Amino acid sequence: MEFKISKDLIQQLEQLIKKNDDTQLGILLNDLHHADIAEILDELDFDEATYIFKVLDSEKTAEILLELEDDLRENILSRLSPKEIAEELDELETNDAADIIAELSQVRKEEVISELQDVEHAKDIVELLRYDEDTAGGIMHKELVKVNENWNVLTCVKEMRIQAENISRVHSIYVVDDEDRLKGRLSLKDLLTTSTKTPIRDIYISKLNYVKVDTDDVEVARIMQKYDLEAIPVVDELGRLVGRVTIDDIVDVIKDEADKDYQLAAGISQDVEADDSILELTKARLPWLVLALLGGFITVRVLGLFEGAMVLHGNLFFFTPLIAAMAGNVGVQSSAIIVQGLANDTLSGSLFNRLIKEVSLSLLNGVILAIILFLGSHFLLNVEFIIGIIVTIALISVIIIASLIGTFIPLLLDKFGIDPALATGPFITTSNDICGILIYFSIAKLILGF
């Protein structure tokens, strides 16, 4: 059953904190999952959250740190000594510890690292800090099980038992040579059903997927999704096994990428959250709002080119919002499909075939919508027959052009290394609005001759 925070629980905790009743606080919280405790701490003020954090043992609080909101974690860490932070990090796997240390100032980093008790753990953390956070090296774990191809099965099992003590989950057994170069993986079934004297080189599986330390984290996620992997080994420039990326790390990557794409699609240029400061939120939103405003100026200018139509055929302007809205909607639909295909690596065929398909689809949709619009404008709005014809022709034309723009722009952005999700936001909407209005009045001018 999912844990739910109640008002009574928060009040009870606040009373225990006021009484400094550490014993009851421990009894109340120790049996809860660390993610649930993190959720509780987010509901308390900084002083209360810090108090509870210091009451619980480091084995529990280390996991809680990873679940806290950024602001609260930063505040709690600022109130802990370097030694206290090091005690928390000693309980975490290397990549999680590295993520937390990366949030500290350079001076604080050095102080915390010097307080780490496990020298090997400290070395692994320092190594991870050298990698870019958006690469396989930046998200990998150093903890893994590896065996030498020259060992026999008996030696292999003994070494695996020693290595597995420091690992929460064993996804795979990797095989390396004397230089630590990755050779393959070992099947647990083969290990259990083979003679103890058999060399590992005779039974390991050489075919396996791996990534390099500088592989982009989104590409790692794509590979793991494609081959349905729970973990994937990471090698350095010399092919040496240096770590592994697990599925829980990839879930975080996918979530972060989805959040970023969603914000881009909404016209937010930076990674922000609802609780960020007004200044940060303004900096993230304002650039695209300025772009939309400039697009509005251009639209006004385009309408000004057809000022004569306002005098002679005022009814044309009643359909302007409809044409602009349809252009924007069709463009966003088309670009969203292409962006999704690029993200999932499911686009196939040539660009020409893709454009032909979009034209066919938009032509069919345009004709259906145009018929509905013509009948509605004629029988419900009593619009002149010729105006109805102009609007329906313009609608079909706008839908076709908007779908082509929505298809071509994300492909072009992707080719130049720009996130194609940008094409599902105000950029595509604004450009299609302008094109839609221009096409609409150009067709009207051609037919009516104003």
Short mmCIF file of C-alpha atoms in Angstrom, two decimals:
data_model
loop_
_atom_site.label_atom_id
_atom_site.label_comp_id
_atom_site.label_asym_id
_atom_site.label_seq_id
_atom_site.Cartn_x
_atom_site.Cartn_y
_atom_site.Cartn_z
CA MET A 1 0.00 0.00 0.00
CA GLU A 2 1.37 3.40 -0.97
CA PHE A 3 2.41 5.68 1.88
CA LYS A 4 0.41 8.89 2.29
CA ILE A 5 1.42 11.89 4.39
CA SER A 6 -1.30 13.04 6.77
CA LYS A 7 -1.71 16.31 8.62
CA ASP A 8 -1.77 14.41 11.92
CA LEU A 9 1.61 12.79 11.17
CA ILE A 10 3.23 16.16 10.41
CA GLN A 11 1.81 17.67 13.60
CA GLN A 12 2.99 14.66 15.62
CA LEU A 13 6.51 15.02 14.23
CA GLU A 14 6.57 18.76 14.95
CA GLN A 15 5.54 18.10 18.57
CA LEU A 16 8.26 15.46 19.02
CA ILE A 17 10.87 17.85 17.57
CA LYS A 18 9.83 20.57 20.02
CA LYS A 19 10.21 18.09 22.89
CA ASN A 20 13.60 16.86 21.50
CA ASP A 21 12.18 13.33 21.79
CA ASP A 22 14.73 11.57 19.56
CA THR A 23 13.66 8.11 20.71
CA GLN A 24 10.05 8.47 19.61
CA LEU A 25 11.11 10.12 16.36
CA GLY A 26 13.34 7.14 15.61
CA ILE A 27 10.55 4.66 16.41
CA LEU A 28 8.10 6.58 14.23
CA LEU A 29 10.39 6.93 11.19
CA ASN A 30 12.85 4.05 11.14
CA ASP A 31 10.42 1.56 9.62
CA LEU A 32 9.44 3.90 6.78
CA HIS A 33 11.01 3.72 3.33
CA HIS A 34 13.70 6.35 2.70
CA ALA A 35 11.65 7.86 -0.17
CA ASP A 36 8.68 8.31 2.17
CA ILE A 37 10.87 9.99 4.81
CA ALA A 38 12.25 12.33 2.12
CA GLU A 39 8.67 13.24 1.22
CA ILE A 40 7.96 14.01 4.88
CA LEU A 41 11.08 16.20 5.20
CA ASP A 42 9.97 18.20 2.17
CA GLU A 43 6.80 19.10 4.09
CA LEU A 44 8.72 20.42 7.12
CA ASP A 45 10.74 23.62 7.41
CA PHE A 46 14.55 23.50 7.04
CA ASP A 47 15.28 23.45 10.78
CA GLU A 48 12.83 20.61 11.47
CA ALA A 49 14.03 18.60 8.47
CA THR A 50 17.66 19.00 9.54
CA TYR A 51 16.82 17.95 13.09
CA ILE A 52 15.16 14.72 11.92
CA PHE A 53 17.99 14.08 9.49
CA LYS A 54 20.52 14.15 12.34
CA VAL A 55 18.40 11.86 14.52
CA LEU A 56 18.35 8.99 12.00
CA ASP A 57 21.36 6.75 11.37
CA SER A 58 23.60 7.42 8.35
CA GLU A 59 22.61 4.19 6.61
CA LYS A 60 19.07 5.55 6.38
CA THR A 61 19.86 9.22 5.81
CA ALA A 62 22.30 8.47 2.99
CA GLU A 63 19.44 7.11 0.88
CA ILE A 64 17.16 9.94 2.00
CA LEU A 65 19.63 12.51 0.65
CA LEU A 66 19.17 11.16 -2.86
CA GLU A 67 15.39 11.60 -2.72
CA LEU A 68 15.26 15.14 -1.33
CA GLU A 69 14.38 18.20 -3.39
CA ASP A 70 17.51 20.08 -4.48
CA ASP A 71 16.93 23.12 -2.25
CA LEU A 72 16.35 21.04 0.87
CA ARG A 73 19.34 18.79 0.20
CA GLU A 74 21.57 21.82 -0.35
CA ASN A 75 20.33 23.37 2.90
CA ILE A 76 20.86 20.18 4.93
CA LEU A 77 24.34 19.63 3.49
CA SER A 78 25.27 23.23 4.40
CA ARG A 79 24.48 22.40 8.04
CA LEU A 80 26.57 19.22 8.14
CA SER A 81 30.29 19.12 8.77
CA PRO A 82 32.59 17.59 6.12
CA LYS A 83 32.99 14.54 8.35
CA GLU A 84 29.22 14.11 8.70
CA ILE A 85 28.77 14.36 4.92
CA ALA A 86 31.57 11.83 4.40
CA GLU A 87 29.77 9.41 6.75
CA GLU A 88 26.68 9.68 4.55
CA LEU A 89 28.66 9.14 1.36
CA ASP A 90 30.42 6.06 2.75
CA GLU A 91 26.98 4.39 2.76
CA LEU A 92 26.23 5.18 -0.89
CA GLU A 93 27.32 3.64 -4.17
CA THR A 94 29.97 5.61 -6.01
CA ASN A 95 27.81 7.33 -8.63
CA ASP A 96 25.26 8.50 -6.04
CA ALA A 97 28.05 9.77 -3.79
CA ALA A 98 29.66 11.56 -6.74
CA ASP A 99 26.35 13.23 -7.63
CA ILE A 100 26.06 14.68 -4.13
CA ILE A 101 29.70 15.81 -3.93
CA ALA A 102 29.33 17.51 -7.33
CA GLU A 103 26.80 19.89 -5.75
CA LEU A 104 29.38 21.18 -3.23
CA SER A 105 31.88 24.00 -3.65
CA GLN A 106 35.44 23.07 -4.62
CA VAL A 107 36.79 23.70 -1.12
CA ARG A 108 33.98 21.69 0.47
CA LYS A 109 34.53 18.84 -2.00
CA GLU A 110 38.15 18.50 -1.00
CA GLU A 111 37.28 18.59 2.71
CA VAL A 112 34.62 15.88 2.34
CA ILE A 113 36.79 13.62 0.17
CA SER A 114 39.62 13.84 2.72
CA GLU A 115 37.21 12.60 5.42
CA LEU A 116 36.09 9.48 3.51
CA GLN A 117 37.15 6.36 5.41
CA ASP A 118 37.24 3.92 2.50
CA VAL A 119 40.23 4.91 0.36
CA GLU A 120 39.13 2.84 -2.65
CA HIS A 121 35.65 4.31 -2.42
CA ALA A 122 37.15 7.80 -2.38
CA LYS A 123 39.34 7.06 -5.41
CA ASP A 124 36.32 5.78 -7.34
CA ILE A 125 34.31 8.90 -6.49
CA VAL A 126 37.14 11.20 -7.58
CA GLU A 127 37.39 9.29 -10.86
CA LEU A 128 33.66 9.69 -11.55
CA LEU A 129 33.85 13.44 -10.89
CA ARG A 130 36.19 13.78 -13.88
CA TYR A 131 33.50 12.71 -16.33
CA ASP A 132 30.82 14.96 -17.79
CA GLU A 133 27.54 14.35 -15.95
CA ASP A 134 25.66 13.75 -19.22
CA THR A 135 27.86 10.83 -20.30
CA ALA A 136 28.04 7.13 -19.48
CA GLY A 137 31.07 7.88 -17.30
CA GLY A 138 29.10 10.46 -15.37
CA ILE A 139 26.19 8.14 -14.50
CA MET A 140 27.97 4.78 -14.14
CA HIS A 141 28.58 2.77 -10.97
CA LYS A 142 32.07 1.56 -10.16
CA GLU A 143 30.62 -1.37 -8.20
CA LEU A 144 30.41 -4.52 -10.35
CA VAL A 145 31.42 -8.17 -10.49
CA LYS A 146 34.25 -9.03 -12.87
CA VAL A 147 36.26 -12.22 -13.33
CA ASN A 148 39.48 -12.98 -15.19
CA GLU A 149 39.32 -15.16 -18.30
CA ASN A 150 42.31 -17.14 -17.01
CA TRP A 151 40.61 -18.22 -13.78
CA ASN A 152 38.83 -21.53 -13.45
CA VAL A 153 35.24 -21.82 -12.27
CA LEU A 154 36.19 -22.52 -8.63
CA THR A 155 38.42 -19.43 -8.35
CA CYS A 156 35.78 -17.41 -10.14
CA VAL A 157 33.07 -18.31 -7.61
CA LYS A 158 35.34 -17.47 -4.65
CA GLU A 159 36.21 -14.06 -6.11
CA MET A 160 32.59 -13.33 -6.98
CA ARG A 161 31.55 -13.90 -3.37
CA ILE A 162 34.08 -11.33 -2.20
CA GLN A 163 33.10 -8.73 -4.81
CA ALA A 164 29.35 -9.18 -4.33
CA GLU A 165 29.54 -8.14 -0.66
CA ASN A 166 29.72 -4.47 -1.68
CA ILE A 167 27.04 -4.60 -4.39
CA SER A 168 23.31 -4.26 -3.81
CA ARG A 169 22.31 -6.04 -7.03
CA VAL A 170 24.33 -8.27 -9.35
CA HIS A 171 22.96 -7.83 -12.88
CA SER A 172 25.82 -9.40 -14.82
CA ILE A 173 29.20 -11.07 -14.41
CA TYR A 174 31.77 -9.47 -16.70
CA VAL A 175 34.90 -11.19 -18.01
CA VAL A 176 38.19 -9.31 -18.46
CA ASP A 177 41.73 -10.17 -19.45
CA ASP A 178 44.92 -9.47 -17.50
CA GLU A 179 44.85 -5.83 -18.67
CA ASP A 180 41.25 -5.40 -17.46
CA ARG A 181 39.99 -5.18 -21.06
CA LEU A 182 36.37 -6.29 -21.39
CA LYS A 183 36.10 -9.68 -23.11
CA GLY A 184 32.48 -10.73 -22.53
CA ARG A 185 29.99 -11.84 -19.92
CA LEU A 186 29.45 -15.00 -17.93
CA SER A 187 26.17 -16.92 -17.76
CA LEU A 188 25.23 -17.93 -14.24
CA LYS A 189 23.74 -21.13 -15.63
CA ASP A 190 27.03 -22.03 -17.33
CA LEU A 191 28.90 -21.26 -14.13
CA LEU A 192 26.69 -23.59 -12.07
CA THR A 193 26.65 -26.46 -14.56
CA THR A 194 30.33 -26.51 -15.51
CA SER A 195 33.20 -28.39 -13.84
CA THR A 196 35.03 -26.32 -11.21
CA LYS A 197 38.32 -26.84 -13.07
CA THR A 198 37.05 -25.43 -16.39
CA PRO A 199 38.76 -22.16 -17.45
CA ILE A 200 36.46 -19.16 -17.75
CA ARG A 201 37.81 -18.47 -21.26
CA ASP A 202 36.08 -21.67 -22.43
CA ILE A 203 32.60 -20.75 -21.25
CA TYR A 204 32.17 -16.96 -21.35
CA ILE A 205 29.95 -15.28 -23.95
CA SER A 206 31.94 -12.86 -26.07
CA LYS A 207 28.98 -11.10 -27.64
CA LEU A 208 27.65 -8.29 -25.45
CA ASN A 209 26.62 -4.64 -25.70
CA TYR A 210 28.80 -1.99 -24.08
CA VAL A 211 29.30 1.76 -24.18
CA LYS A 212 32.31 4.05 -23.81
CA VAL A 213 32.81 6.52 -20.99
CA ASP A 214 32.11 9.49 -23.29
CA THR A 215 28.91 8.05 -24.80
CA ASP A 216 26.01 10.48 -24.33
CA ASP A 217 23.64 9.37 -21.56
CA VAL A 218 20.62 9.63 -23.88
CA GLU A 219 22.36 7.29 -26.33
CA VAL A 220 23.04 4.86 -23.46
CA ALA A 221 19.33 4.96 -22.63
CA ARG A 222 18.43 4.27 -26.27
CA ILE A 223 20.75 1.23 -26.44
CA MET A 224 19.46 -0.20 -23.17
CA GLN A 225 15.85 0.31 -24.27
CA LYS A 226 16.48 -1.25 -27.67
CA TYR A 227 18.11 -4.39 -26.28
CA ASP A 228 16.00 -4.55 -23.10
CA LEU A 229 19.03 -4.42 -20.78
CA GLU A 230 19.03 -4.08 -17.01
CA ALA A 231 22.69 -3.03 -17.02
CA ILE A 232 25.39 -2.26 -19.56
CA PRO A 233 29.19 -2.24 -19.05
CA VAL A 234 31.25 0.92 -19.62
CA VAL A 235 34.78 0.84 -21.05
CA ASP A 236 37.48 3.50 -21.37
CA GLU A 237 39.46 4.49 -24.45
CA LEU A 238 41.62 1.36 -24.14
CA GLY A 239 38.65 -0.98 -23.83
CA ARG A 240 39.17 -1.53 -20.11
CA LEU A 241 36.11 -2.20 -17.98
CA VAL A 242 35.61 0.81 -15.69
CA GLY A 243 31.99 0.60 -14.59
CA ARG A 244 28.38 -0.22 -15.42
CA VAL A 245 25.19 1.73 -15.98
CA THR A 246 22.06 0.23 -14.42
CA ILE A 247 18.40 0.60 -15.27
CA ASP A 248 17.65 2.89 -12.29
CA ASP A 249 20.23 5.38 -13.61
CA ILE A 250 18.60 5.25 -17.03
CA VAL A 251 15.13 5.89 -15.61
CA ASP A 252 16.51 9.14 -14.17
CA VAL A 253 18.05 10.04 -17.55
CA ILE A 254 14.76 9.38 -19.37
CA LYS A 255 12.82 11.44 -16.82
CA ASP A 256 15.24 14.36 -17.04
CA GLU A 257 15.19 14.26 -20.85
CA ALA A 258 11.39 14.11 -20.90
CA ASP A 259 11.19 17.08 -18.51
CA LYS A 260 13.61 19.06 -20.67
CA ASP A 261 11.71 18.25 -23.89
CA TYR A 262 8.40 19.12 -22.26
CA GLN A 263 9.76 22.49 -21.14
CA LEU A 264 11.22 23.17 -24.59
CA ALA A 265 7.86 22.34 -26.13
CA ALA A 266 6.23 24.78 -23.73
CA GLY A 267 8.73 27.52 -24.62
CA ILE A 268 10.95 27.31 -21.53
CA SER A 269 14.62 27.60 -22.41
CA GLN A 270 16.19 26.45 -19.11
CA ASP A 271 15.70 23.56 -16.70
CA VAL A 272 13.52 25.09 -13.98
CA GLU A 273 10.97 23.94 -11.41
CA ALA A 274 7.88 25.53 -9.94
CA ASP A 275 9.66 26.34 -6.66
CA ASP A 276 12.53 28.23 -8.33
CA SER A 277 12.90 31.97 -7.82
CA ILE A 278 10.94 34.51 -9.86
CA LEU A 279 14.18 35.67 -11.51
CA GLU A 280 15.13 32.14 -12.61
CA LEU A 281 11.63 31.45 -13.93
CA THR A 282 11.61 34.78 -15.79
CA LYS A 283 14.99 34.05 -17.42
CA ALA A 284 13.67 30.66 -18.56
CA ARG A 285 10.36 31.90 -19.95
CA LEU A 286 11.06 35.39 -21.27
CA PRO A 287 13.19 34.54 -24.38
CA TRP A 288 10.40 32.56 -26.03
CA LEU A 289 7.76 35.09 -25.00
CA VAL A 290 9.88 37.77 -26.70
CA LEU A 291 10.04 35.54 -29.79
CA ALA A 292 6.26 35.13 -29.73
CA LEU A 293 5.88 38.90 -29.42
CA LEU A 294 8.17 39.46 -32.41
CA GLY A 295 6.14 36.89 -34.30
CA GLY A 296 3.04 38.88 -33.42
CA PHE A 297 4.60 42.04 -34.82
CA ILE A 298 5.40 40.20 -38.05
CA THR A 299 1.82 38.90 -38.23
CA VAL A 300 0.50 42.45 -37.80
CA ARG A 301 2.85 43.60 -40.56
CA VAL A 302 1.62 40.82 -42.86
CA LEU A 303 -1.99 41.82 -42.19
CA GLY A 304 -1.04 45.41 -43.01
CA LEU A 305 -0.04 44.31 -46.50
CA PHE A 306 -3.67 43.39 -47.11
CA GLU A 307 -5.25 46.50 -45.67
CA GLY A 308 -7.40 46.91 -48.77
CA ALA A 309 -9.20 43.67 -48.01
CA MET A 310 -10.40 45.08 -44.69
CA VAL A 311 -12.36 47.77 -46.51
CA LEU A 312 -13.71 45.68 -49.37
CA HIS A 313 -14.05 42.23 -47.78
CA GLY A 314 -14.22 42.59 -44.01
CA ASN A 315 -15.60 39.06 -43.60
CA LEU A 316 -12.18 37.66 -44.48
CA PHE A 317 -10.74 38.90 -41.17
CA PHE A 318 -13.27 36.92 -39.12
CA PHE A 319 -11.52 33.71 -40.24
CA THR A 320 -7.99 34.92 -39.44
CA PRO A 321 -7.82 33.34 -35.92
CA LEU A 322 -9.17 30.05 -37.31
CA ILE A 323 -6.55 29.84 -40.08
CA ALA A 324 -3.71 30.79 -37.71
CA ALA A 325 -4.85 28.27 -35.06
CA MET A 326 -5.15 25.42 -37.57
CA ALA A 327 -1.68 26.20 -38.96
CA GLY A 328 -0.16 26.12 -35.48
CA ASN A 329 -1.99 22.96 -34.42
CA VAL A 330 -1.11 21.00 -37.56
CA GLY A 331 2.53 22.08 -37.34
CA VAL A 332 2.80 20.97 -33.70
CA GLN A 333 1.16 17.61 -34.49
CA SER A 334 3.55 16.90 -37.36
CA SER A 335 6.65 18.00 -35.45
CA ALA A 336 5.63 16.00 -32.36
CA ILE A 337 5.48 12.78 -34.40
CA ILE A 338 8.90 13.43 -35.95
CA VAL A 339 10.47 14.38 -32.59
CA GLN A 340 9.07 11.23 -31.04
CA GLY A 341 10.48 9.15 -33.90
CA LEU A 342 13.90 10.79 -33.56
CA ALA A 343 13.92 10.23 -29.80
CA ASN A 344 12.98 6.55 -30.16
CA ASP A 345 15.13 6.03 -33.26
CA THR A 346 12.11 4.63 -35.12
CA LEU A 347 12.16 6.87 -38.20
CA SER A 348 12.80 4.89 -41.35
CA GLY A 349 12.89 5.62 -45.07
CA SER A 350 14.10 8.67 -46.98
CA LEU A 351 13.19 12.28 -46.28
CA PHE A 352 11.36 12.46 -49.62
CA ASN A 353 9.11 9.52 -48.70
CA ARG A 354 8.46 11.06 -45.30
CA LEU A 355 7.41 14.37 -46.88
CA ILE A 356 5.17 12.60 -49.43
CA LYS A 357 3.46 10.74 -46.59
CA GLU A 358 2.90 13.99 -44.68
CA VAL A 359 1.48 15.71 -47.78
CA SER A 360 -0.94 12.83 -48.36
CA LEU A 361 -2.02 12.78 -44.73
CA SER A 362 -2.45 16.56 -44.53
CA LEU A 363 -4.34 16.62 -47.85
CA LEU A 364 -6.83 14.07 -46.54
CA ASN A 365 -7.26 15.89 -43.22
CA GLY A 366 -7.42 19.25 -45.01
CA VAL A 367 -10.18 18.17 -47.37
CA ILE A 368 -12.30 16.74 -44.55
CA LEU A 369 -11.86 19.86 -42.40
CA ALA A 370 -12.43 22.16 -45.37
CA ILE A 371 -15.76 20.49 -46.16
CA ILE A 372 -16.86 20.88 -42.54
CA LEU A 373 -15.74 24.53 -42.56
CA PHE A 374 -17.46 25.32 -45.87
CA LEU A 375 -20.78 23.82 -44.77
CA GLY A 376 -20.58 25.50 -41.37
CA SER A 377 -19.70 28.92 -42.77
CA HIS A 378 -22.40 28.73 -45.45
CA PHE A 379 -25.33 27.34 -43.44
CA LEU A 380 -24.56 28.56 -39.91
CA LEU A 381 -22.73 31.85 -40.49
CA ASN A 382 -24.36 32.88 -43.76
CA VAL A 383 -20.99 33.72 -45.29
CA GLU A 384 -20.84 34.61 -48.99
CA PHE A 385 -20.20 31.66 -51.27
CA ILE A 386 -16.97 33.10 -52.67
CA ILE A 387 -15.59 33.83 -49.17
CA GLY A 388 -16.41 30.24 -48.17
CA ILE A 389 -14.48 28.94 -51.20
CA ILE A 390 -11.47 31.14 -50.37
CA VAL A 391 -11.39 30.00 -46.74
CA THR A 392 -11.65 26.30 -47.64
CA ILE A 393 -8.89 26.51 -50.28
CA ALA A 394 -6.72 28.47 -47.85
CA LEU A 395 -7.35 25.91 -45.07
CA ILE A 396 -6.23 22.98 -47.24
CA SER A 397 -3.15 24.90 -48.40
CA VAL A 398 -2.24 26.00 -44.87
CA ILE A 399 -2.59 22.48 -43.47
CA ILE A 400 -0.29 21.05 -46.15
CA ILE A 401 2.36 23.76 -45.72
CA ALA A 402 2.20 23.59 -41.90
CA SER A 403 2.63 19.82 -41.91
CA LEU A 404 5.66 20.12 -44.21
CA ILE A 405 7.22 22.75 -41.94
CA GLY A 406 6.43 20.63 -38.88
CA THR A 407 8.15 17.66 -40.51
CA PHE A 408 11.16 19.41 -41.99
CA ILE A 409 12.17 21.72 -39.11
CA PRO A 410 12.83 19.02 -36.43
CA LEU A 411 14.76 16.93 -38.96
CA LEU A 412 16.85 19.99 -39.84
CA LEU A 413 17.47 20.85 -36.18
CA ASP A 414 18.51 17.27 -35.45
CA LYS A 415 20.95 17.31 -38.36
CA PHE A 416 22.68 20.39 -36.91
CA GLY A 417 22.84 18.92 -33.40
CA ILE A 418 20.04 21.04 -31.93
CA ASP A 419 17.41 19.38 -29.75
CA PRO A 420 14.48 18.75 -32.15
CA ALA A 421 12.02 19.14 -29.25
CA LEU A 422 12.52 22.85 -29.85
CA ALA A 423 10.37 22.43 -32.97
CA THR A 424 7.28 21.48 -30.96
CA GLY A 425 7.18 24.77 -29.05
CA PRO A 426 6.48 28.44 -29.78
CA PHE A 427 9.05 28.42 -32.61
CA ILE A 428 6.94 26.18 -34.84
CA THR A 429 3.65 27.69 -33.70
CA THR A 430 4.73 31.27 -34.39
CA SER A 431 6.26 30.48 -37.79
CA ASN A 432 3.17 28.57 -38.90
CA ASP A 433 0.87 31.38 -37.73
CA ILE A 434 2.75 33.83 -39.94
CA CYS A 435 2.81 31.45 -42.92
CA GLY A 436 -0.87 30.64 -42.46
CA ILE A 437 -1.95 34.28 -42.49
CA LEU A 438 0.26 35.06 -45.51
CA ILE A 439 -1.10 32.09 -47.49
CA TYR A 440 -4.70 32.87 -46.56
CA PHE A 441 -4.67 36.49 -47.72
CA SER A 442 -2.52 35.74 -50.76
CA ILE A 443 -5.16 33.27 -51.97
CA ALA A 444 -7.91 35.79 -51.16
CA LYS A 445 -6.11 38.52 -53.12
CA LEU A 446 -5.54 36.17 -56.05
CA ILE A 447 -9.24 35.29 -56.26
CA LEU A 448 -10.83 38.63 -55.32
CA GLY A 449 -8.21 40.90 -56.88
CA PHE A 450 -8.15 43.63 -54.18
#
